[in-house]
Coordinates of C-alpha atoms and ligand atoms in Angstrom, one line a residue:
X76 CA 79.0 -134.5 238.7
X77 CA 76.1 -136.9 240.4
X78 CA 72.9 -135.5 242.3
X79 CA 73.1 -136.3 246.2
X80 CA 70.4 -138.4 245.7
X81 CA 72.5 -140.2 243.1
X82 CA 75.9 -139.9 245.1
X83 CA 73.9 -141.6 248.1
X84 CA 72.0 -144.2 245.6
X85 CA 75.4 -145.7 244.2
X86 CA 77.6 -145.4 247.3
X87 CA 75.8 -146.5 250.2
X88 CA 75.7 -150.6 250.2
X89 CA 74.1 -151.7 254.2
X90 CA 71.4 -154.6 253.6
X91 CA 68.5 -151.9 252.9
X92 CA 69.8 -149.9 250.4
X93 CA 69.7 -150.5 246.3
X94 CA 73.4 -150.7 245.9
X95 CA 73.9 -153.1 248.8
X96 CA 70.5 -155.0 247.4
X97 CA 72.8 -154.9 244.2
X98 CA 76.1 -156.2 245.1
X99 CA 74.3 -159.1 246.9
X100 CA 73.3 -160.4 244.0
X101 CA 76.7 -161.5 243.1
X102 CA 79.6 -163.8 244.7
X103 CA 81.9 -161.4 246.3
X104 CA 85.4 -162.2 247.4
X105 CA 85.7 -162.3 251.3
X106 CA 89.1 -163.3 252.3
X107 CA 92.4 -165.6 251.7
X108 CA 91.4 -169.5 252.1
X109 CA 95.6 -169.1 253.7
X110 CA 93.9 -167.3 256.3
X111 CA 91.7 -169.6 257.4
X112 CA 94.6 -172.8 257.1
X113 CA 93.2 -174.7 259.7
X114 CA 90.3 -177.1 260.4
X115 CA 89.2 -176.1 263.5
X116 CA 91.7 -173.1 264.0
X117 CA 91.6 -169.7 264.8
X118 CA 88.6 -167.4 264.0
X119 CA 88.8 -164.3 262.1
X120 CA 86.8 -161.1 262.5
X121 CA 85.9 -159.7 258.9
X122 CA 83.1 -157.0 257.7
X123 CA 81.4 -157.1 254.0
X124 CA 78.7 -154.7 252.5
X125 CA 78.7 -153.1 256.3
X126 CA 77.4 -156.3 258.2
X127 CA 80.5 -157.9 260.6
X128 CA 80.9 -161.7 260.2
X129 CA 83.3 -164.2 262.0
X130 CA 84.7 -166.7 259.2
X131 CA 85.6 -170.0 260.6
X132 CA 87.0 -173.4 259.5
X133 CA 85.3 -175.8 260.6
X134 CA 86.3 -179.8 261.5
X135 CA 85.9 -181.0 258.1
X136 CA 87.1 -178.1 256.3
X137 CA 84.6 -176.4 255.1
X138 CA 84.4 -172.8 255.5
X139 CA 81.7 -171.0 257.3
X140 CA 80.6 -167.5 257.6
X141 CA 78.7 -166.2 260.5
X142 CA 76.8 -163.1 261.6
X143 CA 79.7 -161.5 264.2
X144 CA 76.8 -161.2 267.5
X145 CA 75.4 -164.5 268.9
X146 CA 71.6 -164.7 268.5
X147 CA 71.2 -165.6 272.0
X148 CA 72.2 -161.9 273.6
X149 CA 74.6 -160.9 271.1
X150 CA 78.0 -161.7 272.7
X151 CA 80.4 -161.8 269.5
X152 CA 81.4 -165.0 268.1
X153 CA 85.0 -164.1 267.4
X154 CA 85.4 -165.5 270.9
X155 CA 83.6 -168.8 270.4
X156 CA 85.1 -172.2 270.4
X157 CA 85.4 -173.5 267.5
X158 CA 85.6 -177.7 268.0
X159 CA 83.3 -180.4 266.9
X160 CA 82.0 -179.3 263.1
X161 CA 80.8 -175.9 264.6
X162 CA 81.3 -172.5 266.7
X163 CA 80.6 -172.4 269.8
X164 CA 79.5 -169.4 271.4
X165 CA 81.6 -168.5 274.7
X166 CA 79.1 -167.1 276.7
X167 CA 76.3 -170.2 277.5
X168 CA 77.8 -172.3 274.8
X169 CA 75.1 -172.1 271.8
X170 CA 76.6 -173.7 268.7
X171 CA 76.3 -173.2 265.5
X172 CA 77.2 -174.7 262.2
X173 CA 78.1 -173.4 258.9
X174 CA 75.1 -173.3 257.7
X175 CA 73.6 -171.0 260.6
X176 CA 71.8 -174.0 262.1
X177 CA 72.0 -174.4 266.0
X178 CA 73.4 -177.6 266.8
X179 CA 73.6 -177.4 270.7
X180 CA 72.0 -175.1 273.3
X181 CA 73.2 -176.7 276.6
X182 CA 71.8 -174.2 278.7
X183 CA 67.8 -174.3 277.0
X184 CA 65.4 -176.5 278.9
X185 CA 65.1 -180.9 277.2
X186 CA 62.1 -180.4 275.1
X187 CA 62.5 -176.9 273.6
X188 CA 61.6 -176.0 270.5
X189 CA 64.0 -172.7 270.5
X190 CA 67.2 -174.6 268.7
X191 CA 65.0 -176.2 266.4
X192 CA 63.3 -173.1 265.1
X193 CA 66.6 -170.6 265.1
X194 CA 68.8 -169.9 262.1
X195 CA 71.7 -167.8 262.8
X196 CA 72.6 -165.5 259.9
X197 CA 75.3 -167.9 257.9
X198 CA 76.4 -167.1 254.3
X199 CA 77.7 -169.9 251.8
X200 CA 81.1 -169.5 250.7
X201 CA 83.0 -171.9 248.1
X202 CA 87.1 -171.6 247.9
X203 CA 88.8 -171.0 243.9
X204 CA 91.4 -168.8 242.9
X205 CA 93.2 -168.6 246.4
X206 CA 90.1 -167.1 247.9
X207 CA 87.2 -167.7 249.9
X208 CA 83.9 -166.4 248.0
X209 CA 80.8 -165.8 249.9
X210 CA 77.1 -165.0 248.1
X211 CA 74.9 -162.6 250.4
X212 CA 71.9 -162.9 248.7
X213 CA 69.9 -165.5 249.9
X214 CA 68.0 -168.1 247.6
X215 CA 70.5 -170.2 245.4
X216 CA 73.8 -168.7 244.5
X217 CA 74.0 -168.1 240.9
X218 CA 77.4 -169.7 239.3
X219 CA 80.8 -167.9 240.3
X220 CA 82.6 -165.2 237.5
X221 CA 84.4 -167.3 235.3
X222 CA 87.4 -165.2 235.4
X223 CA 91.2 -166.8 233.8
X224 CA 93.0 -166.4 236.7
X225 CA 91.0 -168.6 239.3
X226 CA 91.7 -171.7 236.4
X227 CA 95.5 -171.2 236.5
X228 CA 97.7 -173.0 238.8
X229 CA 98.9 -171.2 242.3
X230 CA 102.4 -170.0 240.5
X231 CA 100.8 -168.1 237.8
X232 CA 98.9 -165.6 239.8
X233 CA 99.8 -162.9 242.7
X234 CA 96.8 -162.0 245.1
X235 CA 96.7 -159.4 247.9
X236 CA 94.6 -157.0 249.7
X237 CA 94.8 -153.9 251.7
X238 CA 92.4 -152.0 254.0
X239 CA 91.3 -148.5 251.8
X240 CA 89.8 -145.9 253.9
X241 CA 87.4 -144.7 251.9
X242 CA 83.9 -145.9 249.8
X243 CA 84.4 -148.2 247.4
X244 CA 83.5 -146.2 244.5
X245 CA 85.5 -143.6 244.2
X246 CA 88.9 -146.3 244.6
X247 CA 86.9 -148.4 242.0
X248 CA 87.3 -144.9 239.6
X249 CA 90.8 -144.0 240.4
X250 CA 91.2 -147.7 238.5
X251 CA 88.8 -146.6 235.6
X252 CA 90.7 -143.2 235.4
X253 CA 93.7 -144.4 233.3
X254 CA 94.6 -141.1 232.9
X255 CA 95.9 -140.6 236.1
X256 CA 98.3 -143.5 235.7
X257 CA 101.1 -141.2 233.8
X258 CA 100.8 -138.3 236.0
X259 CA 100.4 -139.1 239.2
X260 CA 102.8 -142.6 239.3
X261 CA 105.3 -140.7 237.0
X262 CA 108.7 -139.0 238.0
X263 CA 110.0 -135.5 237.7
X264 CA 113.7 -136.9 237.1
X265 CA 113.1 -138.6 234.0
X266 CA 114.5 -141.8 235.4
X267 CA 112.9 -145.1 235.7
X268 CA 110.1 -145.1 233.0
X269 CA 109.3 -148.0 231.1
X270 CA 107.9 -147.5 227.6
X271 CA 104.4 -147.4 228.2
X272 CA 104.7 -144.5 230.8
X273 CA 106.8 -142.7 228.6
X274 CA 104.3 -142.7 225.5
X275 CA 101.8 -142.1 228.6
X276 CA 103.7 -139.1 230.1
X277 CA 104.3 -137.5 226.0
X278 CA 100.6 -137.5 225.5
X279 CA 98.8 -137.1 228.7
X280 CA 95.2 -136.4 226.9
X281 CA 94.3 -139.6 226.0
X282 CA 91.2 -139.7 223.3
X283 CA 88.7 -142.0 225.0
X284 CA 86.2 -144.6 223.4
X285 CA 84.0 -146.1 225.6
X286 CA 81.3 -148.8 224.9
X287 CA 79.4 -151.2 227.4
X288 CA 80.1 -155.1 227.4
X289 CA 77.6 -158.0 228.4
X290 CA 79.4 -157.4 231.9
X291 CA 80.0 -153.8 232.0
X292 CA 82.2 -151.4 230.1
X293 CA 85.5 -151.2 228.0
X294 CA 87.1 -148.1 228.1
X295 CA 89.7 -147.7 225.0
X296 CA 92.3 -144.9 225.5
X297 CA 94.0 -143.6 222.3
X298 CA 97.5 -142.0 221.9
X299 CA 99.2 -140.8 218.9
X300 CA 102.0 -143.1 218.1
X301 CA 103.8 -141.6 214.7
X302 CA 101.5 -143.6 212.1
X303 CA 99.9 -145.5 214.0
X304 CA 97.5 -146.0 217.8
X305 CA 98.4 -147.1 220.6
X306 CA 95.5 -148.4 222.2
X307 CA 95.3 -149.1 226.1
X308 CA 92.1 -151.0 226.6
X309 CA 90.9 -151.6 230.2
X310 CA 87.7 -153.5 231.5
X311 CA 84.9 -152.7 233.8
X312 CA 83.0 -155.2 235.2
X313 CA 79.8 -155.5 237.1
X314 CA 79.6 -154.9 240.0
X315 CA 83.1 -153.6 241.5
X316 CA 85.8 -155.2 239.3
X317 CA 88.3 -154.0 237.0
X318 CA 91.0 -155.1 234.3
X319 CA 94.2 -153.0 233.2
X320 CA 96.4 -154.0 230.3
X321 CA 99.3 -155.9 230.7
X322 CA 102.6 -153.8 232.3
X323 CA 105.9 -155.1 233.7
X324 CA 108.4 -154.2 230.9
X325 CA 109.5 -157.7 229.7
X326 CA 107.4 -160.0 231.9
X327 CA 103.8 -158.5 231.2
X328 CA 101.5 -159.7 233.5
X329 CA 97.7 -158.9 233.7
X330 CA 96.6 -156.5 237.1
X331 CA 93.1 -156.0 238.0
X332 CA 91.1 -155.3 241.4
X333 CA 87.8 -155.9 242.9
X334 CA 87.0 -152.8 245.3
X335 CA 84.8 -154.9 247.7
X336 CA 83.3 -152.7 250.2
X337 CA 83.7 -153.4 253.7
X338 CA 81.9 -150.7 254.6
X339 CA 80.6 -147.3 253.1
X340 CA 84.2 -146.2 254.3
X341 CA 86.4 -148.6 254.0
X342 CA 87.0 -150.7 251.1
X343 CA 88.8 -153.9 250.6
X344 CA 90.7 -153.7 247.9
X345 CA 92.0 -157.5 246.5
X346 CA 94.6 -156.9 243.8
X347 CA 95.4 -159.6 241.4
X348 CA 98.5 -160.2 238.9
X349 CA 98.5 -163.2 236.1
X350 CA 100.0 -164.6 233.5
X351 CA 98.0 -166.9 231.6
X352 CA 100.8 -169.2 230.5
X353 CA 103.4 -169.0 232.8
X354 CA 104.8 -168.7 236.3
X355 CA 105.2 -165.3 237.5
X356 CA 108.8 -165.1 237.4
X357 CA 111.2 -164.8 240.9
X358 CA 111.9 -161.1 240.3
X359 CA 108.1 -159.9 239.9
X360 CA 107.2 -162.0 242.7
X361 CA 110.1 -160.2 245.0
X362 CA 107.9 -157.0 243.5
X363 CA 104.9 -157.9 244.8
X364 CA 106.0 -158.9 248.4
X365 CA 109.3 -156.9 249.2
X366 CA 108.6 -153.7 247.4
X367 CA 111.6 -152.0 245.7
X368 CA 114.4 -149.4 247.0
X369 CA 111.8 -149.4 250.1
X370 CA 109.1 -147.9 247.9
X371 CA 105.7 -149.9 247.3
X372 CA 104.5 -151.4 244.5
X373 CA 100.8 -151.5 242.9
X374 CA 100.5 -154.8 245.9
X375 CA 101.0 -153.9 249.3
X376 CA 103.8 -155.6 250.5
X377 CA 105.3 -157.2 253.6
X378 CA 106.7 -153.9 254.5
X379 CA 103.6 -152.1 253.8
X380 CA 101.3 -153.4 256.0
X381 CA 101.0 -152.5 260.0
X382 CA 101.1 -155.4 262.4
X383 CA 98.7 -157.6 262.2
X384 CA 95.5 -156.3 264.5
X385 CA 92.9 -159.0 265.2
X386 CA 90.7 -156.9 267.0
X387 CA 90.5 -154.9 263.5
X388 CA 88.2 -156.8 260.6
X389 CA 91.3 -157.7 257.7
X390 CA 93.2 -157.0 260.6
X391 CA 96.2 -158.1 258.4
X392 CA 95.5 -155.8 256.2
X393 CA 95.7 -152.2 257.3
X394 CA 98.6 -150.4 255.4
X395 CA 101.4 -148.8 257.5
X396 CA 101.1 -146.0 255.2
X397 CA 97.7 -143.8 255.7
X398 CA 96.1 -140.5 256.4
X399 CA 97.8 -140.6 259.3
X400 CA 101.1 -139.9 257.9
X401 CA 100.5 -138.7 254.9
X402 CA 101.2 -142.2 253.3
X403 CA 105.1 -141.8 253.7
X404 CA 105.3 -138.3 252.1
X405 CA 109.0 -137.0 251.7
X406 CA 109.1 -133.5 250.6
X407 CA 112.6 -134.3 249.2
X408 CA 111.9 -137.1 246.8
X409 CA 108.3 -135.7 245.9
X410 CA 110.7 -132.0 244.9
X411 CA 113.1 -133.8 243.3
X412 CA 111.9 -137.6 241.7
X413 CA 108.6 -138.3 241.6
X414 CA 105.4 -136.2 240.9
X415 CA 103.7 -137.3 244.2
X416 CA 106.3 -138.3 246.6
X417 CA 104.6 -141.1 249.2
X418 CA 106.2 -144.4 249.9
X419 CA 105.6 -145.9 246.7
X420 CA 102.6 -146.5 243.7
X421 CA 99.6 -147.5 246.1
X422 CA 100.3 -144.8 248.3
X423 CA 99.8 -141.9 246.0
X424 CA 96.7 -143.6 244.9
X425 CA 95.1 -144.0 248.6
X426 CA 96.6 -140.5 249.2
X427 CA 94.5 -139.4 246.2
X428 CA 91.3 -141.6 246.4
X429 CA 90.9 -140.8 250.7
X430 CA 91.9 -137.3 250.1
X431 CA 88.4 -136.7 248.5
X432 CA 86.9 -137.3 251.9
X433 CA 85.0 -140.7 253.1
X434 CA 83.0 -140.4 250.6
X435 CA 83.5 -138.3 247.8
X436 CA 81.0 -135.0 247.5
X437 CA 80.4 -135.9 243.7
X438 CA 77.8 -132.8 243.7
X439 CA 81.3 -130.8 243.3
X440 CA 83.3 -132.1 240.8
X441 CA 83.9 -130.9 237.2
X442 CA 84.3 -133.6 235.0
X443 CA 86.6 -133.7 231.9
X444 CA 86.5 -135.4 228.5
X445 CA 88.8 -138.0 230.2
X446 CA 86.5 -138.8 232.6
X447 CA 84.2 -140.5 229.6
X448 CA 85.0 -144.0 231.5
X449 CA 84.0 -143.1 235.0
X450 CA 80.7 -141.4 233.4
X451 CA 79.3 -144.2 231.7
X452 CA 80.0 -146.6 234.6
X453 CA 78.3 -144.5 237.1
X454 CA 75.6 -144.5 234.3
X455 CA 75.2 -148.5 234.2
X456 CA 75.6 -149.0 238.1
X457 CA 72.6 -146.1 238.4
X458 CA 70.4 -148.2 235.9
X459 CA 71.2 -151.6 237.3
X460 CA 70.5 -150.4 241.3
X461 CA 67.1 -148.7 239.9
X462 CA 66.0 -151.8 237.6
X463 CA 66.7 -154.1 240.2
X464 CA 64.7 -151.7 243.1
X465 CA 62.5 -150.6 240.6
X466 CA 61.9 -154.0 238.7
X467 CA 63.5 -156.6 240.5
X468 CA 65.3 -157.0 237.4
X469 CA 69.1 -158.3 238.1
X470 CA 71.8 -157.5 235.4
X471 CA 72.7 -160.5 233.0
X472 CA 76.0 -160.8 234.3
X473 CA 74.6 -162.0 237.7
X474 CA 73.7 -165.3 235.9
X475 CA 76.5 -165.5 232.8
X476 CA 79.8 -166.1 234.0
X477 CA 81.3 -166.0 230.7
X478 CA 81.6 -162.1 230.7
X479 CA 84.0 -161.8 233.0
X480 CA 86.2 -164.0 230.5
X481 CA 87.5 -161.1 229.2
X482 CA 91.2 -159.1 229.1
X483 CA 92.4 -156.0 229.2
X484 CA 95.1 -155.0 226.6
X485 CA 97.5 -152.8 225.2
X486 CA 98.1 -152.6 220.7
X487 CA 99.2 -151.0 218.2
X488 CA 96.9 -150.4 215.0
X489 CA 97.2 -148.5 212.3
X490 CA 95.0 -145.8 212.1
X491 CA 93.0 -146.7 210.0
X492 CA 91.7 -149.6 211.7
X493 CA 88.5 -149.9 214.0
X494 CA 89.7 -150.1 217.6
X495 CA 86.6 -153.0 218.1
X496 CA 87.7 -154.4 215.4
X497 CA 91.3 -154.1 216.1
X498 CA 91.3 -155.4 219.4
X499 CA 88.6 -158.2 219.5
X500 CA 90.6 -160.9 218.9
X501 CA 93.0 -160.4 221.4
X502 CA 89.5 -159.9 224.1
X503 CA 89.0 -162.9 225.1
X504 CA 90.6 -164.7 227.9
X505 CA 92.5 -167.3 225.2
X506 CA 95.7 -167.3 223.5
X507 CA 98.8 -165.5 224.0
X508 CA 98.1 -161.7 225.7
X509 CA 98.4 -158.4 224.0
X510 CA 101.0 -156.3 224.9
X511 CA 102.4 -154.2 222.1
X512 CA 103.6 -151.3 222.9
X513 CA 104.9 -148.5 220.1
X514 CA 108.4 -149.2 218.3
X515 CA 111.3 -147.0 219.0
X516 CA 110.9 -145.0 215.4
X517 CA 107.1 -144.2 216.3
X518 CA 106.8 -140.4 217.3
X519 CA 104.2 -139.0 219.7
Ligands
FES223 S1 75.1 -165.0 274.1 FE1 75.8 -166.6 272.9 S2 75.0 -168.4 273.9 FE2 74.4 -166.7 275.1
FE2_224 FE1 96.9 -145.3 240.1

């Protein structure tokens, strides 16, 4: 359970409040560099941290991103031409360039000072991983997260995103939460379970160990597994990101998220799916875009998202299944296969995580012992905002990209082992990845 006063401090992100002050100390992912294909194409309307922005390429390629409403008298950019290294506004052609700096005001009298003197709010973005990143902070950028998967090539990673509607931190926790996973993505018919959500679905009281990292905090869940533990080990990371161990049956592959807020309720959620030494294979991939038997996976798929609505920021990425219809609920199969019945895995968790209202009323909740995880995060996030409000004091893993080198994991270890020590060398982002998972003669 937070305060108000602590709900409000860690969920509200706008330009003048601590969170947002927070988060803009950090690169944060904005959108696809595929959506932006271009050199001088089509604009696109996004919204980050509550502020709307036009993203734009520009003649030479590079990338700009723009406050949405003209400084002139505000007419929105989305309708500017974009031609000649710039964006041109539509209504008396003032032009700008990606760095904010007006490069044309045809309809300002020879001699004016006006154009020389105005910046136009312009954030710098760079392009890795498949993405366009953009830092919101002003000054100089520190370096970008060092994370595996922007190093690999194109084939060994899956990206996508979808619209939540909901604040960002209560769809970061349903990712901290691991104990949800067994419960509310299993099935009543028995069918379909891999090993993992079998051992998950035998012992649904994980024991939690928690500890915090140089870039945030590893949450170790613990099942009985005959003589041994198996451990599932997933990753926190400052401000919004978040690493679960391997799954897939026979073709593990890493998943994470950053919950990026668009606004204070709506969240972009960017999904990603690795493998650090090989291609994601045909069938996964066919997964990730098509879905399976019509149900969704983890990524939203082709099938999952509504027609693409530029007028909408991510207007590509608003999923077909919402509040609005109960996210594909079929009293049949949710009776009779699987413990929430909605159109597939993201859909029961937006049904759960936007069920809890806009944004959550945490002054009402009763936490349980398997709620260790989301405690301690909500702990770190509260002292990082009020160091760097209090302080000015910004959390070391603005400046060392090397924390986010890390993995999440799933092994086996005899009891009698250490989890830290158990799991540490399998941590870092080298090497083959963990994914053990108890034999057949283990009993839970
Ligand atoms: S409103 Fe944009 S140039 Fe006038
Ligand atoms: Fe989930």
């Amino acid at each position: 359970m937070l305060s108000k006063d602590d709900n409000e401090l860690l969920t509200r992100t706008g330009p003048d409040t601590p969170m947002g002050k927070l988060m803009r100390r950090y690169w944060l992912p904005a959108i696809f560099s595929d959506d932006l294909r271009e050199a001088d194409g089509p604009q696109v309307r996004i919204r980050i941290l509550g502020e709307d922005l036009i993203a734009f390429r520009d003649s030479s390629g590079a990338v700009g991103l723009l406050g949405a409403h003209c400084p002139h008298r505000g007419v929105s950019l989305y309708f500017g031409r974009n031609e000649g290294y710039g964006l041109r506004c539509p209504y008396h052609g003032w032009k700008f360039d990606v760095t904010g700096r007006c490069v044309d005001m045809p309809n300002e009298v020879p001699g004016s000072r006006l154009q020389e003197n105005l910046r136009h709010t312009a954030y710098p973005c760079v392009e890795r991983g498949g993405l366009i990143w953009t830092y919101m902070g002003g000054g100089a950028p520190p370096p970008l997260p060092n994370f595996e998967w922007l190093d690999l090539p194109q084939t060994h990673r899956h990206l996508s995103m979808r619209v939540q509607e909901c604040n960002w931190l209560q769809a970061l926790e349903g990712e901290i939460d691991s104990s949800h996973a067994p419960i509310l993505h299993g099935r009543v018919d028995g069918r379909g379970h891999g090993p993992d959500t079998l051992i998950g679905m035998n012992d649904k009281h994980p024991r939690f160990e928690v500890i915090e990292t140089d870039g945030g905090v590893q949450i170790g869940a613990r099942r009985d597994a005959g003589d041994d533990y198996y451990w599932r080990v997933n990753q926190f990371l400052m401000p919004f990101w978040t690493i679960v161990p391997p799954g897939g049956g026979g073709e593990p592959d890493i998943n994470g998220h950053a919950w990026v807020p668009i606004d204070d309720e709506h969240t972009l959620c960017v999904m990603y799916s690795y493998h650090p030494d090989r291609a994601i294979s045909e069938r996964r991939l066919k997964l990730f875009n098509e879905g399976a038997r019509g149900r969704e996976p983890g990524h939203m798929t082709v099938n999952g998202a509504l027609p693409f609505d530029p007028t909408k920021p991510y207007g590509k990425y608003w999923p077909k299944w919402n509040r609005s219809n109960d996210y594909g609920l079929d009293w049949e199969v949710h009776r009779s296969r699987y413990f929430l019945g909605t159109a597939g895995l993201w859909p029961q968790d937006g049904a759960c995580q936007e069920s809890m209202g806009l944004v959550s009323n945490r002054t009402q909740e009763h936490l349980c012992s398997s709620d260790i995880g989301i405690g301690r995060v909500r702990r770190l996030l509260r002292s990082a905002v009020t160091a760097l409000r209090d302080s000015g004091e910004a959390p070391a893993s603005v400046h060392d990209p090397d924390v986010y080198r890390v993995r999440a994991i799933c092994i086996v270890l005899p009891k009698e082992v250490p989890w830290l020590e158990g799991i540490a060398p399998h941590l870092t982002a080298s090497g083959p990845i963990a994914y053990e998972i108890p034999g057949p003669n283990s009993s839970s």
